[in-house]
Coordinates of C-alpha atoms and ligand atoms in Angstrom, one line a residue:
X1 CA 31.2 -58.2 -89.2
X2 CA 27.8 -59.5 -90.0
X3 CA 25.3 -59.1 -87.7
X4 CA 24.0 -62.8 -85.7
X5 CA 20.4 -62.9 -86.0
X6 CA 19.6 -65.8 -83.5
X7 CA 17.3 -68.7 -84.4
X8 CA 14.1 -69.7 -82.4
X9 CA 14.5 -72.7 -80.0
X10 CA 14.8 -75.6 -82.2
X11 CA 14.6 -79.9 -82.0
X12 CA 17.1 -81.1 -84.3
X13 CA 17.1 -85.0 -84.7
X14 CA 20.5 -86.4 -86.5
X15 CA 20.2 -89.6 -87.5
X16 CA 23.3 -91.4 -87.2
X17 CA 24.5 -89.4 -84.1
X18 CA 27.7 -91.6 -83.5
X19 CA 28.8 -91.6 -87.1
X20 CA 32.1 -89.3 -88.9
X21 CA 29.7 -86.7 -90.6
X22 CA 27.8 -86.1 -86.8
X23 CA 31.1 -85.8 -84.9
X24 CA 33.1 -84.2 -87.5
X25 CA 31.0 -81.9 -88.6
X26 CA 27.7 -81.6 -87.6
X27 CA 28.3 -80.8 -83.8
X28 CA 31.3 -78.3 -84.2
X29 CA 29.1 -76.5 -86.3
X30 CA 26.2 -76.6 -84.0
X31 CA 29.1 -75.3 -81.1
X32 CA 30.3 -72.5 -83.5
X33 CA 26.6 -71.5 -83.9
X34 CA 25.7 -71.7 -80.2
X35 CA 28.8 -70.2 -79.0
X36 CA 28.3 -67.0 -81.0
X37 CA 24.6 -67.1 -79.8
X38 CA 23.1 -68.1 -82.7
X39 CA 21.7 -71.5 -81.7
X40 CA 19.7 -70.6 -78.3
X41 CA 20.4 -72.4 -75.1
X42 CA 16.8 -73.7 -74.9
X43 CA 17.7 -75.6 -78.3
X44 CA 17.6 -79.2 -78.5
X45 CA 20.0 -81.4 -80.8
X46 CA 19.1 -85.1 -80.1
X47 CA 21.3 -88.2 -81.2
X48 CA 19.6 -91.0 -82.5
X49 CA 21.3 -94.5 -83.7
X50 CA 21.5 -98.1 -82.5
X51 CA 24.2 -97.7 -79.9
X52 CA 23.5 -97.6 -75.9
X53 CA 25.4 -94.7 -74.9
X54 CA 22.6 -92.8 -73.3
X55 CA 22.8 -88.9 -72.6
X56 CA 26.0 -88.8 -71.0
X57 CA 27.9 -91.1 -73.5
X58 CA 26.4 -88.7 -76.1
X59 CA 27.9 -85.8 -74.8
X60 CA 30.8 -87.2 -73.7
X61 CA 31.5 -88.3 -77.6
X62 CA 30.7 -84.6 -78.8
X63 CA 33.1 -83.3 -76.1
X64 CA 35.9 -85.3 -77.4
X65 CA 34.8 -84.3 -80.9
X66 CA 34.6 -80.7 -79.8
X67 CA 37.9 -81.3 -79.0
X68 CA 39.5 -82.6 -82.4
X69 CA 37.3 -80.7 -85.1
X70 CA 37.4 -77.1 -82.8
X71 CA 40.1 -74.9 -82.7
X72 CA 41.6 -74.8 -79.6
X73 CA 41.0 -71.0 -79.4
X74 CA 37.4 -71.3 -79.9
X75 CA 36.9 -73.8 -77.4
X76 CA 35.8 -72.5 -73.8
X77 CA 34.9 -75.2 -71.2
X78 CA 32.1 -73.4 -69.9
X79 CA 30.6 -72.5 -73.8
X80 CA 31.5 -76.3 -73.6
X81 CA 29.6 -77.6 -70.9
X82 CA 26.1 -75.5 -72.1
X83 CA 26.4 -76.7 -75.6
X84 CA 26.4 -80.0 -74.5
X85 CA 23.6 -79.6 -72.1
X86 CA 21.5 -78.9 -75.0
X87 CA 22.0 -82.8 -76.6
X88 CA 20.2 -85.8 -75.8
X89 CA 20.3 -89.2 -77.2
X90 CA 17.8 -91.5 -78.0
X91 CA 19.3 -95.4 -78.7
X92 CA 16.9 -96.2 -81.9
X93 CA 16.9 -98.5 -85.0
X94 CA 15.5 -96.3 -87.4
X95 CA 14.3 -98.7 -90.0
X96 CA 11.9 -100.3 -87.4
X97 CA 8.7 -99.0 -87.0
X98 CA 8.1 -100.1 -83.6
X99 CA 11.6 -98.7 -82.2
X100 CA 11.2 -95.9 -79.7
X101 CA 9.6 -93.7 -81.9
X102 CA 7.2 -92.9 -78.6
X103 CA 10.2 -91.7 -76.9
X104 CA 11.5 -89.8 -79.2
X105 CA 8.3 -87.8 -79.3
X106 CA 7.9 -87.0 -75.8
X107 CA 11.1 -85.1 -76.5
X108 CA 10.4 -82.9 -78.9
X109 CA 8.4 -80.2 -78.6
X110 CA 5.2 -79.7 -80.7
X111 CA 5.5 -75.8 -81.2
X112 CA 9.0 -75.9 -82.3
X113 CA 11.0 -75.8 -85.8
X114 CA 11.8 -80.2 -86.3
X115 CA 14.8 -80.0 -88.1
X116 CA 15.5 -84.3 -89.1
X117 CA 18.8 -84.6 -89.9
X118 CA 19.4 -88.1 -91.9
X119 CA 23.3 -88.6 -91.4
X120 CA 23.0 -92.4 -92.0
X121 CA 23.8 -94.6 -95.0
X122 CA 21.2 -93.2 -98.0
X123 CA 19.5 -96.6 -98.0
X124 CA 18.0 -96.0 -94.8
X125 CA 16.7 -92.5 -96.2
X126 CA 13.4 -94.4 -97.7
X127 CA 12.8 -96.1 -94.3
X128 CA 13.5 -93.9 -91.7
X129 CA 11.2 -91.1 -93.4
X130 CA 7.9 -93.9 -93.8
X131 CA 8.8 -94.5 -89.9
X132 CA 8.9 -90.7 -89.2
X133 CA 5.8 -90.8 -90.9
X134 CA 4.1 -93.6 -89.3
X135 CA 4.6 -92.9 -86.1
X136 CA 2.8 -89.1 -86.5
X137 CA 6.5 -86.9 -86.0
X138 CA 5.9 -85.0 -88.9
X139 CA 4.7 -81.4 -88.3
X140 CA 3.9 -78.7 -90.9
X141 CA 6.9 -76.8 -88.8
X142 CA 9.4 -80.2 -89.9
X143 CA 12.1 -80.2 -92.1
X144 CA 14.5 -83.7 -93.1
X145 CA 18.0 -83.3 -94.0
X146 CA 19.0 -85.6 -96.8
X147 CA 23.0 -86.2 -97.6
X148 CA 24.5 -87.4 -100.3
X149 CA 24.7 -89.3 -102.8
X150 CA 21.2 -89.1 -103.6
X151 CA 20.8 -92.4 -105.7
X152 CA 23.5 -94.0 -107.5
X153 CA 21.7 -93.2 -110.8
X154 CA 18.3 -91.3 -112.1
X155 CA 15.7 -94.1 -111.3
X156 CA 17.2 -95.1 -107.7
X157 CA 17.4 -91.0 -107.1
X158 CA 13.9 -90.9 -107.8
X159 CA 13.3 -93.7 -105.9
X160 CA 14.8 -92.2 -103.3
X161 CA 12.5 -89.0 -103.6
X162 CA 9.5 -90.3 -104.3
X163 CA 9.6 -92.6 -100.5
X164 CA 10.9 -88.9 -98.7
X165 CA 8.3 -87.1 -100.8
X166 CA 5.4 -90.0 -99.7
X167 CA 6.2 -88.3 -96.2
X168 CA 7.3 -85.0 -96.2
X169 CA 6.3 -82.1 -98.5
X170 CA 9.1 -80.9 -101.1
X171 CA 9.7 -77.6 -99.6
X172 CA 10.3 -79.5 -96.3
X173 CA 13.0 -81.6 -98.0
X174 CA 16.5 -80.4 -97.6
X175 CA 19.1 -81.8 -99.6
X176 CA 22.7 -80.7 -98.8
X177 CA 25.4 -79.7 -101.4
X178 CA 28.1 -79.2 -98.6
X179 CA 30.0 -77.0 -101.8
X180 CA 26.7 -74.4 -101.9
X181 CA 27.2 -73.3 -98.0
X182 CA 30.9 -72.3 -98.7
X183 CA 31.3 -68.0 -98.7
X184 CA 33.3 -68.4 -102.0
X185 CA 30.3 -70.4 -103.7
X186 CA 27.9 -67.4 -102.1
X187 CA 30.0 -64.9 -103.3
X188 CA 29.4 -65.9 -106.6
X189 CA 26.2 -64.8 -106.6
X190 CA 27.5 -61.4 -105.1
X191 CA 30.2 -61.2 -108.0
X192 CA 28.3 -61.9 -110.7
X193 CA 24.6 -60.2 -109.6
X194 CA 26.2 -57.1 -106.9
X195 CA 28.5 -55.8 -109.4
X196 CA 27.9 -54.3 -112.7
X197 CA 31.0 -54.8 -114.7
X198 CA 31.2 -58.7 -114.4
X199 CA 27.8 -59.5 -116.1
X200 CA 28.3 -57.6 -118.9
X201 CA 31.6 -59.8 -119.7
X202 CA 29.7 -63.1 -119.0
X203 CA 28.9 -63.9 -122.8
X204 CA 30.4 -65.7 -125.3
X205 CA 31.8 -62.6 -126.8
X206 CA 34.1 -62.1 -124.2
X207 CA 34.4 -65.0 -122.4
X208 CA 36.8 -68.0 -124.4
X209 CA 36.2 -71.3 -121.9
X210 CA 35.6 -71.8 -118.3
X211 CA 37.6 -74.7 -115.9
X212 CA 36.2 -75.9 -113.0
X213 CA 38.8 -78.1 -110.5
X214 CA 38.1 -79.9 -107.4
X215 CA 41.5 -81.4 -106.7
X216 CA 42.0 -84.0 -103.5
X217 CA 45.1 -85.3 -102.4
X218 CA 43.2 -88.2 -99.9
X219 CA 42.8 -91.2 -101.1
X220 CA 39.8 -93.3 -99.7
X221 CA 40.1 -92.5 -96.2
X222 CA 38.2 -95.5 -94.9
X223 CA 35.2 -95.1 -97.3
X224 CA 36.5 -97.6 -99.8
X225 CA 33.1 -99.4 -99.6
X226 CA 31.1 -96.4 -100.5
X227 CA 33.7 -95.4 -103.1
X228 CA 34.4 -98.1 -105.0
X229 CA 30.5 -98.6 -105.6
X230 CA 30.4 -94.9 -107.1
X231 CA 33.5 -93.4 -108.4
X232 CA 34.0 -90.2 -108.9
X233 CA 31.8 -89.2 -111.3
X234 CA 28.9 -89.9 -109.1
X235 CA 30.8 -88.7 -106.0
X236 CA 31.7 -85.3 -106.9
X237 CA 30.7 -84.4 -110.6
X238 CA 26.8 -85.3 -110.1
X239 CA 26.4 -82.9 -107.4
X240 CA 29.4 -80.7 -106.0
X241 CA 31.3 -79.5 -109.5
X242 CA 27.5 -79.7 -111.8
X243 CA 26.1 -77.0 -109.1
X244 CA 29.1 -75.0 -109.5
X245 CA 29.2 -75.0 -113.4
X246 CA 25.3 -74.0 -112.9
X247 CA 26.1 -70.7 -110.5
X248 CA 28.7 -69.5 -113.4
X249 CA 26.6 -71.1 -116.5
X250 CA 22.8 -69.3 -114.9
X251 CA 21.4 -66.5 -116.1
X252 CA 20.2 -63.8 -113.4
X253 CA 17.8 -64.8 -111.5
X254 CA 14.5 -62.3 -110.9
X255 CA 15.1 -63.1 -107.0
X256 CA 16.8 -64.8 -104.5
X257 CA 14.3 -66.0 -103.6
X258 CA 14.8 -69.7 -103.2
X259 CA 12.4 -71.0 -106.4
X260 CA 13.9 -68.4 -108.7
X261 CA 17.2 -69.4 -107.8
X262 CA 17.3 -72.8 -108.4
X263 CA 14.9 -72.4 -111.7
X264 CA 18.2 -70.9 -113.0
X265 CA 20.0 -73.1 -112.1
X266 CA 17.5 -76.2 -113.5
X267 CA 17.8 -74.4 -116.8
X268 CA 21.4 -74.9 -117.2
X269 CA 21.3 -78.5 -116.4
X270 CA 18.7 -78.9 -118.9
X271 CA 20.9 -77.0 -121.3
X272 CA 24.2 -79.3 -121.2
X273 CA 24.3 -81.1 -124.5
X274 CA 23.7 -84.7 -123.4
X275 CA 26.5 -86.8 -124.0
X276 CA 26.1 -89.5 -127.0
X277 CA 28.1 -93.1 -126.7
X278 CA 31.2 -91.7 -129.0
X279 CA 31.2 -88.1 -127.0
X280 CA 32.0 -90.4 -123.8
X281 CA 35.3 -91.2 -125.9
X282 CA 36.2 -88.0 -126.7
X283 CA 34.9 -85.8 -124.3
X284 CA 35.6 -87.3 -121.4
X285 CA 38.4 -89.3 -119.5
X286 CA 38.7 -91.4 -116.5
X287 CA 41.5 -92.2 -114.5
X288 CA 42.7 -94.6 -111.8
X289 CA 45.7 -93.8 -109.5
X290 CA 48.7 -96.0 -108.8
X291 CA 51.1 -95.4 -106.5
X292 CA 53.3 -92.4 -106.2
X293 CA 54.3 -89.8 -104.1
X294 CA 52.5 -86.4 -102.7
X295 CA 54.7 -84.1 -100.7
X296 CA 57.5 -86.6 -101.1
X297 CA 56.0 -89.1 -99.1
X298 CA 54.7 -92.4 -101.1
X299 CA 51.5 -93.2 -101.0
X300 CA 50.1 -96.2 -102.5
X301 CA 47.9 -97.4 -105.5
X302 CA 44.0 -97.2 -105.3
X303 CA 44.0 -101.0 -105.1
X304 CA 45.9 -101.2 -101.7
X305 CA 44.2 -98.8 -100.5
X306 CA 41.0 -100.7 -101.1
X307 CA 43.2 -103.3 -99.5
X308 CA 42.6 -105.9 -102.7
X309 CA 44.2 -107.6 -105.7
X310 CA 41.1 -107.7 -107.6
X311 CA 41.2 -105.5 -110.7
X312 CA 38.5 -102.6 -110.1
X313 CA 37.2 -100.2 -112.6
X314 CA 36.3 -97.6 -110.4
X315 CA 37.4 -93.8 -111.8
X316 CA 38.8 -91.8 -109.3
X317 CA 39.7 -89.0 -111.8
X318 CA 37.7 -87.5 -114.3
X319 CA 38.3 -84.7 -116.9
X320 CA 35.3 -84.2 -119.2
X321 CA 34.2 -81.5 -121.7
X322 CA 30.7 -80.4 -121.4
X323 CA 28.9 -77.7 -123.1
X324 CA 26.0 -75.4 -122.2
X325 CA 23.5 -74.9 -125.0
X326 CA 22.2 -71.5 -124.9
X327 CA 22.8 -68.5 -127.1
X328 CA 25.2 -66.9 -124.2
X329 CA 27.1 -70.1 -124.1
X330 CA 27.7 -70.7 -127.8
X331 CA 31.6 -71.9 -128.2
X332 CA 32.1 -71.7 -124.4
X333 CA 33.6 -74.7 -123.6
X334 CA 33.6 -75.9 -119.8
X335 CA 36.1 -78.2 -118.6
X336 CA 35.7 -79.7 -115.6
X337 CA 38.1 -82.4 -113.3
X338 CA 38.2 -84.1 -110.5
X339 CA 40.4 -86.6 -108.4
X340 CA 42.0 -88.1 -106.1
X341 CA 45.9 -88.5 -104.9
X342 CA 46.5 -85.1 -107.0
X343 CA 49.3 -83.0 -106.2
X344 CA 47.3 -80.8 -104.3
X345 CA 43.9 -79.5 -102.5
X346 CA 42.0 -77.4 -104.7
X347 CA 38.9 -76.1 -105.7
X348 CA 38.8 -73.5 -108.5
X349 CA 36.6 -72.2 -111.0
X350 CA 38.5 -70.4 -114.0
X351 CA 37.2 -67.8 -115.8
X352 CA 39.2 -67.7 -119.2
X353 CA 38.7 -64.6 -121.2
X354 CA 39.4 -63.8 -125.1
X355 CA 43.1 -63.1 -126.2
X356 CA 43.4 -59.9 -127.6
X357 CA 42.1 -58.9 -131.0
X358 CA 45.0 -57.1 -132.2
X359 CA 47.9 -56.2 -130.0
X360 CA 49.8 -52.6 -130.7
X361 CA 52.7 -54.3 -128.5
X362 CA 55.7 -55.8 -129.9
X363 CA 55.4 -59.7 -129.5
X364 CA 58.8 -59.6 -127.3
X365 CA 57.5 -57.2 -124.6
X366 CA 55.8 -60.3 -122.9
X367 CA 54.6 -63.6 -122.3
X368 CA 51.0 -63.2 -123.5
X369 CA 48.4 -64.8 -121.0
X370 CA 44.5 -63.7 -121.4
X371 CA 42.7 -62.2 -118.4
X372 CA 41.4 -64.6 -116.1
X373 CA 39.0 -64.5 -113.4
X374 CA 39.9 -67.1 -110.7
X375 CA 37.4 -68.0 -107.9
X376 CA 39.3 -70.0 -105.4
X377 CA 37.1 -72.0 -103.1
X378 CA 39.8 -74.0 -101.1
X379 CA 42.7 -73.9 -99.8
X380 CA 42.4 -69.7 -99.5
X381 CA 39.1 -68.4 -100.6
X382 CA 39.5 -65.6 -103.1
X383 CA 38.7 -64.1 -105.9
X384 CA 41.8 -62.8 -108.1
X385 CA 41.4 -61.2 -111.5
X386 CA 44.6 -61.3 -113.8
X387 CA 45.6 -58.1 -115.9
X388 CA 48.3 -57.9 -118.3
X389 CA 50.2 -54.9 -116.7
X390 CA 53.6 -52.9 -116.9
X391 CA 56.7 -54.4 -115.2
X392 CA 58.0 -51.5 -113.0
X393 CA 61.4 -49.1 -113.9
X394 CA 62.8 -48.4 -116.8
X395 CA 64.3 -50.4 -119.3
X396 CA 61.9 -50.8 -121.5
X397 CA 58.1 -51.6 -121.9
X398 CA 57.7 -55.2 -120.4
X399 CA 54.3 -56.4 -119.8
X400 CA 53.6 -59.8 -117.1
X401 CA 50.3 -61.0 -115.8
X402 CA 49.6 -59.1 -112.2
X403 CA 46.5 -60.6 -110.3
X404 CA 44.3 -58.0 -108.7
X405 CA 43.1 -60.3 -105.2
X406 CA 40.6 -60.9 -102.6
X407 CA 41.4 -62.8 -100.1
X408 CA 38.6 -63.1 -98.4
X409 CA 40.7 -64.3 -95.0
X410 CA 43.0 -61.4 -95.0
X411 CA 40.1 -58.6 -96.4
X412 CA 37.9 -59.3 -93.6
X413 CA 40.3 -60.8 -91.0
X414 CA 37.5 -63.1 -89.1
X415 CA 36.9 -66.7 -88.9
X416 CA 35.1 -68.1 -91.9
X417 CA 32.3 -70.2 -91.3
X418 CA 32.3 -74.2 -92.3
X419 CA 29.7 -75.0 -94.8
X420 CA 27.4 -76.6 -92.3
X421 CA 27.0 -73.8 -90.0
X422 CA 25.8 -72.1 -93.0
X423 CA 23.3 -74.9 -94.0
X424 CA 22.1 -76.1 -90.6
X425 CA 21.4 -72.6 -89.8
X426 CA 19.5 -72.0 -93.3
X427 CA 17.2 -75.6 -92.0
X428 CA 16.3 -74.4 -89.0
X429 CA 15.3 -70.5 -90.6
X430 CA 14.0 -72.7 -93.5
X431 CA 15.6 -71.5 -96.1
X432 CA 16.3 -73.5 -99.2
X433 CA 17.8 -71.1 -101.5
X434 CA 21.2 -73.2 -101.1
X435 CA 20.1 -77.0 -101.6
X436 CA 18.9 -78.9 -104.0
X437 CA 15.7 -79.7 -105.6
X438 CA 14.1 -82.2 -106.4
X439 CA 14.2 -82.0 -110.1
X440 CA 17.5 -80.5 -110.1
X441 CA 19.0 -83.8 -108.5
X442 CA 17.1 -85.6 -111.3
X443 CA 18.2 -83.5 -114.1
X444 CA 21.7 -83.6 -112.8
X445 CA 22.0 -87.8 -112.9
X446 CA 19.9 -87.3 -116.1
X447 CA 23.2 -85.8 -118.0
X448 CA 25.6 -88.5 -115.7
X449 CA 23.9 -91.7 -116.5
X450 CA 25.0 -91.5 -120.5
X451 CA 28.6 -91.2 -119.5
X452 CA 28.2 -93.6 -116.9
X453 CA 26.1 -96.2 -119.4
X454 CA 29.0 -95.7 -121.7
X455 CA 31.9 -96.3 -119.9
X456 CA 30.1 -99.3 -118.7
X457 CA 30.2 -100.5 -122.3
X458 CA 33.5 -100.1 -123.5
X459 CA 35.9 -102.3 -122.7
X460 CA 38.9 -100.2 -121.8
X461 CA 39.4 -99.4 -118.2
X462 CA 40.1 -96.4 -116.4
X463 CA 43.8 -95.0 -117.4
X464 CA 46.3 -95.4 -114.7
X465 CA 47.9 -92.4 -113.4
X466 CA 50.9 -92.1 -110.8
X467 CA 49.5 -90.8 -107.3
X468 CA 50.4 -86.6 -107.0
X469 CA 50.2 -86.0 -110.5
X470 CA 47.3 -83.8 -112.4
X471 CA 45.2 -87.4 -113.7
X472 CA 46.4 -89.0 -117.0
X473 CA 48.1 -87.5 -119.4
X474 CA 44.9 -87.9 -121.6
X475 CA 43.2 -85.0 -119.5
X476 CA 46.3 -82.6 -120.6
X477 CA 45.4 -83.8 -124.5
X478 CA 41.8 -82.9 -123.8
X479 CA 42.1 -79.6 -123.5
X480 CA 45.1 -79.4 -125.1
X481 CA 43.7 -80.3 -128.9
X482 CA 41.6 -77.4 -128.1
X483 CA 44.4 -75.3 -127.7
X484 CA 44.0 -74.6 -124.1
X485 CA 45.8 -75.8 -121.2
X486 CA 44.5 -76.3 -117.5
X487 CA 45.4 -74.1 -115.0
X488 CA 47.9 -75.1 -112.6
X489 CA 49.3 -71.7 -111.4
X490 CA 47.8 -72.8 -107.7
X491 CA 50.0 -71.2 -104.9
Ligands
NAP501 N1 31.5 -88.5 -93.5 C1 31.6 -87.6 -94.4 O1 32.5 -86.8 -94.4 C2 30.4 -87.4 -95.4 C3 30.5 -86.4 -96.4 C4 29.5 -86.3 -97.2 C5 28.4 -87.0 -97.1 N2 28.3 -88.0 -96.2 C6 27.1 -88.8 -96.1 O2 26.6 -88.7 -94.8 C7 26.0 -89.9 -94.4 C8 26.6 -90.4 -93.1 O3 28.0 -90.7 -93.3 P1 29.0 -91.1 -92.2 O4 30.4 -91.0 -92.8 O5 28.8 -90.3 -90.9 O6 28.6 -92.6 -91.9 P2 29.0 -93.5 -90.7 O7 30.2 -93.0 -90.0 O8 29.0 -94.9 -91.2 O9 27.8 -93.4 -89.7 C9 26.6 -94.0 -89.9 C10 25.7 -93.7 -88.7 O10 24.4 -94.3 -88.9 C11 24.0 -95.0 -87.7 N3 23.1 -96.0 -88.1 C12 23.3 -97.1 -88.9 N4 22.2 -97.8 -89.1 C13 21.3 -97.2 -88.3 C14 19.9 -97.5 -88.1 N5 19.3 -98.6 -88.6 N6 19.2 -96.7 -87.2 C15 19.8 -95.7 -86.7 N7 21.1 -95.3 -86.9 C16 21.8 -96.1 -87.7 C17 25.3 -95.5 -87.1 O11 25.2 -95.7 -85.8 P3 24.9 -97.1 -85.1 O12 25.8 -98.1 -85.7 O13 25.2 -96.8 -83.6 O14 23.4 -97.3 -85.3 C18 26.2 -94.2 -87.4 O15 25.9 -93.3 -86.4 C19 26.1 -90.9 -95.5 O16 25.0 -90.8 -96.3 C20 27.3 -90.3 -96.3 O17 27.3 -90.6 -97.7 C21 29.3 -88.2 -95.3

């Protein structure tokens, strides 16, 4: 097991301290971190949000969340009892700039690391940060934690970075992709830039298409408001499955260090072949699920769940087509798709490789499937690599995929991190290798916006598609004309 390097002492302000993202996942990963002496006793996480709960209504919140997002193995009382020593609240309305800004800053400490963590609604992103500014918080040693959705297009995003960049310096600003802190996501830069044989197969030569998959099988889960404003597209494509198509699509990087990284990765967003008006047609499809049934329990239609009658043209599926122009990306299609109320959790990127030239085996011997590399991000992260091999015994030669697997659970046989340990940790240490920039959020909404503009125009609607199924059946034809078909081999 890796070795825990601990932090210094630390101020972390999260904004929004009695909302879902605080209690469900920002404090458990602050307890993981402290309780395997990571995040040092003398550390101080403090709550800020309109509410009067005070100190001990903080804690006794984060206890109770402790206590539903923790497993009950990893929970000791007394680990319990010093973690929450370490928070403090502050009752403040952060978009008024004579709230107790002067209490605040007799908390924190000058010396320290400021890590300001903005887990509010991303309107209040613009406000709170002029506020932070205004009243003097802002120390060369501070760093502000933005959330998404970064803008709901390219000129509110900017909007949106130009008032955080008015106060705070870019390589202070922290903007989370939840997807980059996962160990599969990491471990693509270890698969592709630790190993020799990968990157020499990671061309257009060898290489026929690439799928990328985020499948949920939630519906709205109370965030109907948010959701129905956005879609899917904006929700998950923008950020979560575009940074994932960049770690495949980038070239090497010279270092890891942060810049160098995410230059790569800039490059491949610039790269995508922006979508005309007609390539919204064909290239892309959007969805809308109605009622059905996942694990043979019914679930209803994206309407009720938005608890209305009123038509909406929200997509909460998406299958597109997009292509990277660059000379190793020639003919490389990537296909990429995301929804809700699909049969099943997923998150996979697959790695499709060529069929054979020329085969000296008889066509009977087996069902042909190309090698695939599949990087599994969720449920099980894993890596598996599928081989054409030999079915044991005699009776003749007969030839079936085998997969050749990592599983990363059952290889290293230790608890694996949530995301956000990852990232809050990287804040504090002030790294930024694994969040956004500023230009890559831009250039990101920059490809979206067309398809978005389009769809806008047209006058058909999303397609409707029965809840636990893989999206319309226009997604299957999408690939399909191409001569490909997804993969759905998930176990
Ligand atoms: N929840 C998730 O799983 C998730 C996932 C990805 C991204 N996000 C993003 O994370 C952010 C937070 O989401 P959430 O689900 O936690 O929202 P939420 O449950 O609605 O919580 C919002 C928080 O903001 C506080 N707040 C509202 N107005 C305030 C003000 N003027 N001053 C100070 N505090 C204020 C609220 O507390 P008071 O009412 O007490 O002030 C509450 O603590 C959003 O940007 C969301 O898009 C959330």
């Amino acid at each position: 097991m890796a070795k825990i390097i601990p932090v210094d002492a630390f101020d972390c302000v999260v904004f929004g301290a009695t909302g879902d993202l605080t209690l469900r996942k920002l404090l458990p990963a602050l307890y993981y971190r402290f309780r395997d002496g990571q995040v040092p006793p003398d550390a101080r996480i403090i709550g800020a949000a309109r509410s009067d709960i005070g100190d001990d209504g903080f804690r006794k919140r984060a206890d109770t969340a402790l206590k539903h997002h923790v497993a009950a193995a990893d929970l000791d009382p007394d680990i319990v009892s010093r973690f929450c020593a370490c928070l403090h609240y502050v009752r403040l309305d952060a978009t008024q700039p004579d709230a107790e800004w002067d209490g605040l800053r007799q908390m924190l400490d000058q010396a320290r690391v400021r890590v300001f963590y903005l887990a509010t609604s991303p309107d209040l992103y613009g406000p709170v940060c002029r506020n932070l500014g205004r009243a003097g918080l802002v120390t060369p040693l501070s760093r502000v934690v933005l959330e998404k959705p970064i803008g709901h297009d390219l000129a509110s995003a900017r909007e949106v970075n130009n008032r955080v960049g008015d106060v705070f310096d870019e390589t202070q600003i922290f903007r989370i992709d939840h997807y980059l802190g996962k160990e599969t996501v990491q471990n693509l830069l270890a698969l592709r830039f630790a190993n020799s044989i990968f990157e020499r197969l990671w061309t257009t030569d060898v290489i026929d298409h690439v799928q990328i998959t985020v499948a949920e099988t939630v519906g709205l889960e109370g965030r109907g408001g948010y959701f129905d404003k956005a879609g899917v597209l904006r929700d998950m494509v923008q950020n979560h499955l575009l940074q994932l198509l960049c770690l495949i699509a980038m070239e090497p990087p010279v270092s890891l260090e942060a810049d160098r990284v995410r230059d790569e990765k800039l490059k491949v967003l610039r790269a995508l072949r922006p979508f005309e008006p007609h390539d919204a047609v064909a290239l892309t499809v959007r969805g809308q699920y109605t009622q059905g049934a996942i694990d043979g329990k019914p679930v209803p239609g994206y309407l009720a769940d938005l608890g209305t009658n009123d038509p909406s043209h929200t997509e909460t599926f998406v299958a597109l087509k997009a292509e990277v122009r660059t000379w190793r990306w020639a003919n490389v299609p990537f296909y990429l798709r995301t929804g809700k109320r699909l049969p099943t959790k997923v998150s996979e990127i697959v790695v499709q490789f060529r069929a054979l030239p020329f085969s000296i085996f008889p066509p009977e011997a087996a069902e042909w499937q190309p090698n695939r590399l599949i990087i599994r991000l969720q449920p099980q992260e894993g890596i598996r690599l599928e081989m054409m091999t030999k079915d044991p015994g005699p009776g003749g030669l007969r030839l079936s995929p085998t997969g050749l697997d990592i599983r990363f659970d059952a290889a290293f046989n230790i608890r694996f991190p949530d995301a956000y340990e990852r990232l809050l940790m990287d804040t504090v240490r002030g790294n930024p290798t694994l969040f956004m920039r500023r230009d890559e959020v831009e250039a990101a909404w920059a490809w979206v916006e067309p398809i978005l503009d389009s769809w806008a125009g047209r006058p058909d609607h999303p397609r409707p598609y029965s809840a636990g199924t893989w999206g319309p059946t226009a997604a299957i034809a999408l690939i399909e004309r191409d001569g490909r078909t997804w993969h759905e081999g998930f176990e």
